[in-house]
PDB file of C-alpha atoms in Angstrom:
ATOM      1  CA  MET A  15       1.047 -14.286  -8.094  1.00 40.00           C
ATOM      2  CA  ASN A  16       4.167 -16.193  -8.916  1.00 39.00           C
ATOM      3  CA  ARG A  17       3.305 -19.896  -8.737  1.00 43.00           C
ATOM      4  CA  LYS A  18       6.909 -21.077  -8.337  1.00 47.00           C
ATOM      5  CA  GLY A  19       6.625 -21.287  -4.537  1.00 51.00           C
ATOM      6  CA  ARG A  20       9.264 -18.585  -4.041  1.00 58.00           C
ATOM      7  CA  PHE A  21       7.098 -16.459  -1.788  1.00 75.00           C
ATOM      8  CA  ARG A  22       9.267 -14.531   0.629  1.00 79.00           C
ATOM      9  CA  ARG A  23       8.356 -14.479   4.328  1.00 92.00           C
ATOM     10  CA  THR A  24      10.756 -11.778   5.607  1.00 94.00           C
ATOM     11  CA  LEU A  25      12.666  -8.734   4.400  1.00 95.00           C
ATOM     12  CA  SER A  26      15.667  -6.951   5.787  1.00 97.00           C
ATOM     13  CA  HIS A  27      15.915  -3.189   5.378  1.00 97.00           C
ATOM     14  CA  GLU A  28      18.627  -0.707   4.504  1.00 97.00           C
ATOM     15  CA  PHE A  29      18.415   3.043   4.897  1.00 97.00           C
ATOM     16  CA  ALA A  30      20.315   4.927   2.185  1.00 95.00           C
ATOM     17  CA  GLU A  31      20.217   8.342   0.594  1.00 95.00           C
ATOM     18  CA  PHE A  32      20.077   6.818  -2.886  1.00 95.00           C
ATOM     19  CA  ILE A  33      18.408   3.591  -3.972  1.00 95.00           C
ATOM     20  CA  PRO A  34      21.065   1.331  -5.546  1.00 95.00           C
ATOM     21  CA  GLU A  35      20.816   0.469  -9.250  1.00 94.00           C
ATOM     22  CA  GLN A  36      21.152  -3.259  -8.465  1.00 96.00           C
ATOM     23  CA  LEU A  37      18.560  -4.338  -5.929  1.00 97.00           C
ATOM     24  CA  ARG A  38      19.114  -7.442  -3.824  1.00 96.00           C
ATOM     25  CA  GLU A  39      16.222  -9.820  -3.319  1.00 95.00           C
ATOM     26  CA  GLY A  40      14.829  -9.695   0.208  1.00 96.00           C
ATOM     27  CA  VAL A  41      15.932  -6.126   0.977  1.00 97.00           C
ATOM     28  CA  LEU A  42      13.670  -3.099   1.413  1.00 97.00           C
ATOM     29  CA  TYR A  43      15.710  -0.005   0.539  1.00 98.00           C
ATOM     30  CA  VAL A  44      14.511   3.203   2.225  1.00 97.00           C
ATOM     31  CA  SER A  45      15.545   6.710   1.198  1.00 96.00           C
ATOM     32  CA  THR A  46      14.172   9.235   3.662  1.00 94.00           C
ATOM     33  CA  THR A  47      15.872  11.972   1.612  1.00 95.00           C
ATOM     34  CA  TYR A  48      13.679  11.104  -1.370  1.00 95.00           C
ATOM     35  CA  ALA A  49      10.726   9.721   0.640  1.00 95.00           C
ATOM     36  CA  THR A  50      10.784   6.405  -1.192  1.00 96.00           C
ATOM     37  CA  ALA A  51      11.030   2.713  -0.343  1.00 97.00           C
ATOM     38  CA  VAL A  52      11.972   0.211  -3.062  1.00 97.00           C
ATOM     39  CA  HIS A  53      12.235  -3.590  -3.130  1.00 97.00           C
ATOM     40  CA  LEU A  54      12.017  -6.523  -5.507  1.00 96.00           C
ATOM     41  CA  CYS A  55       8.561  -8.066  -5.488  1.00 95.00           C
ATOM     42  CA  CYS A  56       8.261 -10.557  -2.659  1.00 94.00           C
ATOM     43  CA  CYS A  57       6.671 -13.220  -4.875  1.00 92.00           C
ATOM     44  CA  GLY A  58      10.034 -13.832  -6.523  1.00 92.00           C
ATOM     45  CA  CYS A  59       9.145 -12.456  -9.980  1.00 93.00           C
ATOM     46  CA  GLY A  60      12.056 -10.000  -9.784  1.00 94.00           C
ATOM     47  CA  GLN A  61      10.015  -6.876 -10.605  1.00 95.00           C
ATOM     48  CA  GLU A  62      10.962  -3.608  -8.881  1.00 96.00           C
ATOM     49  CA  VAL A  63       8.306  -2.249  -6.530  1.00 96.00           C
ATOM     50  CA  VAL A  64       8.464   1.477  -5.709  1.00 96.00           C
ATOM     51  CA  THR A  65       6.444   2.819  -2.797  1.00 96.00           C
ATOM     52  CA  PRO A  66       6.477   6.616  -2.416  1.00 95.00           C
ATOM     53  CA  LEU A  67       6.277   7.714   1.213  1.00 95.00           C
ATOM     54  CA  SER A  68       3.805  10.530   1.835  1.00 92.00           C
ATOM     55  CA  PRO A  69       0.560  11.280   3.658  1.00 90.00           C
ATOM     56  CA  THR A  70      -1.349  10.197   0.526  1.00 89.00           C
ATOM     57  CA  ASP A  71       0.728   7.143  -0.432  1.00 91.00           C
ATOM     58  CA  TRP A  72       2.547   4.768   1.925  1.00 94.00           C
ATOM     59  CA  THR A  73       3.776   5.389   5.435  1.00 95.00           C
ATOM     60  CA  LEU A  74       6.853   3.750   6.873  1.00 96.00           C
ATOM     61  CA  SER A  75       7.318   3.030  10.539  1.00 96.00           C
ATOM     62  CA  PHE A  76      10.659   2.093  12.073  1.00 96.00           C
ATOM     63  CA  ASN A  77      10.833   0.892  15.663  1.00 95.00           C
ATOM     64  CA  GLY A  78      14.619   0.851  15.879  1.00 95.00           C
ATOM     65  CA  GLU A  79      14.837  -2.759  14.668  1.00 96.00           C
ATOM     66  CA  THR A  80      12.180  -3.441  12.039  1.00 97.00           C
ATOM     67  CA  VAL A  81      10.178  -1.556   9.424  1.00 97.00           C
ATOM     68  CA  SER A  82       6.533  -1.674   8.383  1.00 97.00           C
ATOM     69  CA  LEU A  83       4.803  -0.181   5.335  1.00 96.00           C
ATOM     70  CA  SER A  84       1.162   0.740   5.221  1.00 94.00           C
ATOM     71  CA  PRO A  85      -1.143   0.227   3.406  1.00 92.00           C
ATOM     72  CA  SER A  86      -0.590  -3.135   1.723  1.00 92.00           C
ATOM     73  CA  ILE A  87       1.468  -3.615  -1.424  1.00 93.00           C
ATOM     74  CA  GLY A  88      -0.878  -4.451  -4.286  1.00 91.00           C
ATOM     75  CA  ASN A  89       1.150  -5.123  -7.418  1.00 89.00           C
ATOM     76  CA  TRP A  90      -1.879  -4.924  -9.713  1.00 88.00           C
ATOM     77  CA  SER A  91       0.141  -3.593 -12.676  1.00 88.00           C
ATOM     78  CA  LEU A  92       2.646  -6.453 -12.547  1.00 90.00           C
ATOM     79  CA  PRO A  93       2.021  -9.833 -14.194  1.00 90.00           C
ATOM     80  CA  CYS A  94       2.211 -11.565 -10.775  1.00 90.00           C
ATOM     81  CA  ARG A  95      -0.522  -9.345  -9.251  1.00 89.00           C
ATOM     82  CA  SER A  96       0.860 -10.181  -5.795  1.00 90.00           C
ATOM     83  CA  HIS A  97      -0.648  -8.604  -2.697  1.00 92.00           C
ATOM     84  CA  TYR A  98       1.030  -8.452   0.707  1.00 94.00           C
ATOM     85  CA  TRP A  99       1.717  -6.400   3.817  1.00 95.00           C
ATOM     86  CA  ILE A 100       5.167  -5.580   5.200  1.00 97.00           C
ATOM     87  CA  GLU A 101       4.960  -5.573   8.994  1.00 97.00           C
ATOM     88  CA  ASP A 102       7.967  -5.723  11.308  1.00 97.00           C
ATOM     89  CA  ASN A 103      10.159  -6.986   8.411  1.00 97.00           C
ATOM     90  CA  ARG A 104       7.685  -9.854   7.881  1.00 96.00           C
ATOM     91  CA  ILE A 105       5.635 -10.444   4.750  1.00 96.00           C
ATOM     92  CA  GLU A 106       1.972 -11.161   5.384  1.00 94.00           C
ATOM     93  CA  TRP A 107       0.409 -12.457   2.191  1.00 94.00           C
ATOM     94  CA  SER A 108      -3.081 -11.296   1.280  1.00 89.00           C
ATOM     95  CA  GLY A 109      -5.692 -12.702  -1.019  1.00 81.00           C
ATOM     96  CA  GLU A 110      -6.231 -11.630  -4.584  1.00 80.00           C
ATOM     97  CA  MET A 111      -8.735  -8.878  -5.330  1.00 79.00           C
ATOM     98  CA  THR A 112     -11.153  -8.663  -8.226  1.00 84.00           C
ATOM     99  CA  GLN A 113     -10.429  -6.142 -10.976  1.00 88.00           C
ATOM    100  CA  LYS A 114     -13.572  -4.296  -9.906  1.00 90.00           C
ATOM    101  CA  ALA A 115     -12.218  -3.949  -6.351  1.00 85.00           C
ATOM    102  CA  ILE A 116      -8.791  -2.880  -7.649  1.00 87.00           C
ATOM    103  CA  ASP A 117     -10.373  -0.199  -9.843  1.00 89.00           C
ATOM    104  CA  ALA A 118     -12.467   1.028  -6.913  1.00 87.00           C
ATOM    105  CA  GLY A 119      -9.381   1.191  -4.701  1.00 84.00           C
ATOM    106  CA  ARG A 120      -7.506   3.213  -7.314  1.00 87.00           C
ATOM    107  CA  SER A 121     -10.470   5.555  -7.674  1.00 90.00           C
ATOM    108  CA  LYS A 122     -10.675   5.973  -3.900  1.00 87.00           C
ATOM    109  CA  ASP A 123      -6.912   6.717  -3.787  1.00 87.00           C
ATOM    110  CA  ARG A 124      -7.317   9.453  -6.414  1.00 89.00           C
ATOM    111  CA  GLN A 125     -10.206  10.979  -4.493  1.00 88.00           C
ATOM    112  CA  LEU A 126      -8.346  10.874  -1.168  1.00 85.00           C
ATOM    113  CA  LYS A 127      -5.329  12.555  -2.796  1.00 87.00           C
ATOM    114  CA  ALA A 128      -7.583  15.212  -4.295  1.00 86.00           C
ATOM    115  CA  ALA A 129      -9.165  15.839  -0.882  1.00 84.00           C
ATOM    116  CA  TYR A 130      -5.736  16.007   0.798  1.00 82.00           C
ATOM    117  CA  PHE A 131      -4.324  18.456  -1.712  1.00 82.00           C
ATOM    118  CA  ASP A 132      -7.555  20.456  -1.837  1.00 77.00           C
ATOM    119  CA  VAL A 133      -6.438  22.420   1.234  1.00 68.00           C
ATOM    120  CA  ARG A 134      -3.451  23.585  -0.836  1.00 64.00           C
ATOM    121  CA  ARG A 135      -5.594  24.896  -3.727  1.00 64.00           C
ATOM    122  CA  ALA A 136      -5.560  28.532  -4.648  1.00 62.00           C
ATOM    123  CA  PRO A 137      -8.771  30.384  -3.768  1.00 66.00           C
ATOM    124  CA  GLY A 138     -11.361  30.075  -6.524  1.00 67.00           C
ATOM    125  CA  GLU A 139      -9.980  26.845  -7.997  1.00 64.00           C
ATOM    126  CA  GLU A 140     -12.543  24.170  -8.827  1.00 66.00           C
ATOM    127  CA  GLN A 141     -13.217  21.642  -6.076  1.00 60.00           C
ATOM    128  CA  PRO A 142     -12.818  17.884  -6.751  1.00 55.00           C
ATOM    129  CA  PRO A 143     -15.983  15.780  -6.891  1.00 58.00           C
ATOM    130  CA  PRO A 144     -17.149  14.323  -3.562  1.00 57.00           C
ATOM    131  CA  VAL A 145     -16.122  10.802  -2.612  1.00 52.00           C
ATOM    132  CA  ASN A 146     -18.917   8.397  -3.550  1.00 50.00           C
ATOM    133  CA  ALA A 147     -18.943   4.797  -2.394  1.00 46.00           C
ATOM    134  CA  THR A 148     -19.713   2.115  -4.945  1.00 47.00           C
ATOM    135  CA  ALA A 149     -20.429  -1.586  -4.723  1.00 42.00           C
ATOM    136  CA  ALA A 150     -16.807  -2.176  -5.700  1.00 48.00           C
ATOM    137  CA  SER A 151     -15.494  -0.045  -2.823  1.00 47.00           C
ATOM    138  CA  SER A 152     -17.633  -2.141  -0.503  1.00 49.00           C
ATOM    139  CA  GLU A 153     -15.780  -5.187  -1.848  1.00 50.00           C
ATOM    140  CA  ILE A 154     -12.529  -3.583  -0.664  1.00 50.00           C
ATOM    141  CA  LEU A 155     -13.917  -2.993   2.802  1.00 51.00           C
ATOM    142  CA  ASP A 156     -15.184  -6.559   3.033  1.00 52.00           C
ATOM    143  CA  ALA A 157     -12.050  -8.292   1.668  1.00 51.00           C
ATOM    144  CA  PRO A 158     -10.886 -10.927   4.197  1.00 47.00           C
ATOM    145  CA  ASP A 159      -7.346  -9.534   4.538  1.00 48.00           C
ATOM    146  CA  VAL A 160      -8.719  -6.034   5.182  1.00 46.00           C
ATOM    147  CA  VAL A 161     -11.266  -7.236   7.721  1.00 41.00           C
ATOM    148  CA  THR A 162      -8.482  -9.060   9.575  1.00 45.00           C
ATOM    149  CA  LYS A 163      -6.465  -5.845   9.793  1.00 44.00           C
ATOM    150  CA  VAL A 164      -9.389  -3.918  11.290  1.00 42.00           C
ATOM    151  CA  GLY A 165      -8.853  -5.708  14.585  1.00 46.00           C
ATOM    152  CA  HIS A 166      -5.611  -3.805  15.077  1.00 48.00           C
ATOM    153  CA  ASP A 167      -5.573  -0.389  16.712  1.00 52.00           C
ATOM    154  CA  GLY A 168      -3.882   2.400  14.869  1.00 53.00           C
ATOM    155  CA  PRO A 169      -4.090   4.500  11.732  1.00 54.00           C
ATOM    156  CA  PHE A 170      -5.263   1.701   9.425  1.00 52.00           C
ATOM    157  CA  ALA A 171      -8.240   0.914  11.640  1.00 54.00           C
ATOM    158  CA  LYS A 172      -9.114   4.618  11.756  1.00 58.00           C
ATOM    159  CA  LEU A 173      -8.789   4.934   7.966  1.00 57.00           C
ATOM    160  CA  LEU A 174     -10.956   1.889   7.384  1.00 54.00           C
ATOM    161  CA  SER A 175     -13.576   3.203   9.779  1.00 58.00           C
ATOM    162  CA  TRP A 176     -13.571   6.521   7.939  1.00 62.00           C
ATOM    163  CA  LEU A 177     -13.862   4.802   4.529  1.00 59.00           C
ATOM    164  CA  ARG A 178     -16.758   2.727   5.809  1.00 60.00           C
ATOM    165  CA  SER A 179     -18.573   5.904   6.788  1.00 59.00           C
ATOM    166  CA  PHE A 180     -19.011   6.569   3.047  1.00 56.00           C
ATOM    167  CA  THR A 181     -20.864   3.356   2.349  1.00 53.00           C
ATOM    168  CA  SER A 182     -24.587   3.091   2.785  1.00 45.00           C
ATOM    169  CA  ASN A 183     -24.201  -0.339   4.364  1.00 45.00           C
ATOM    170  CA  GLY A 184     -21.041   0.507   6.346  1.00 42.00           C
ATOM    171  CA  ARG A 185     -20.120  -1.807   9.159  1.00 40.00           C
ATOM    172  CA  GLY A 186     -18.090  -0.041  11.797  1.00 38.00           C
TER     173      GLY A 186
END
């Protein structure tokens, strides 16, 4: 994470058909036409963060005043490696994750996408491998910021409960 102390606490949002070429710091740009939300990293590093909106990527909720993105934003490919949630235009900072946990999360994402798109496969196409939990995926489920989020009702709690069902030592 950026150590300059420039961590943002809030974002405003703008709905637009096209994402502007010049992004302003502190603004989440949302294109429903292209199912994408884009912002500059909230740590202040200035890197562009693109979050595709889809059933297998991020979901955006808008309550008429504020926006929320789910799941969290984990900028693991950026030098800052920042990790945060966007809820009701507020930034909720999360702890860092180990590389092992990041890799497990990416693997789990690929498997969930494969399972989602499996229903769209042509008959006779090869099936993706089953989702297997690993020690690293257990680290994700036990991360303090994730455990905190479990207390909330809604789709994230349901997803986490479902993911935990794949672990041999799941806590639900």
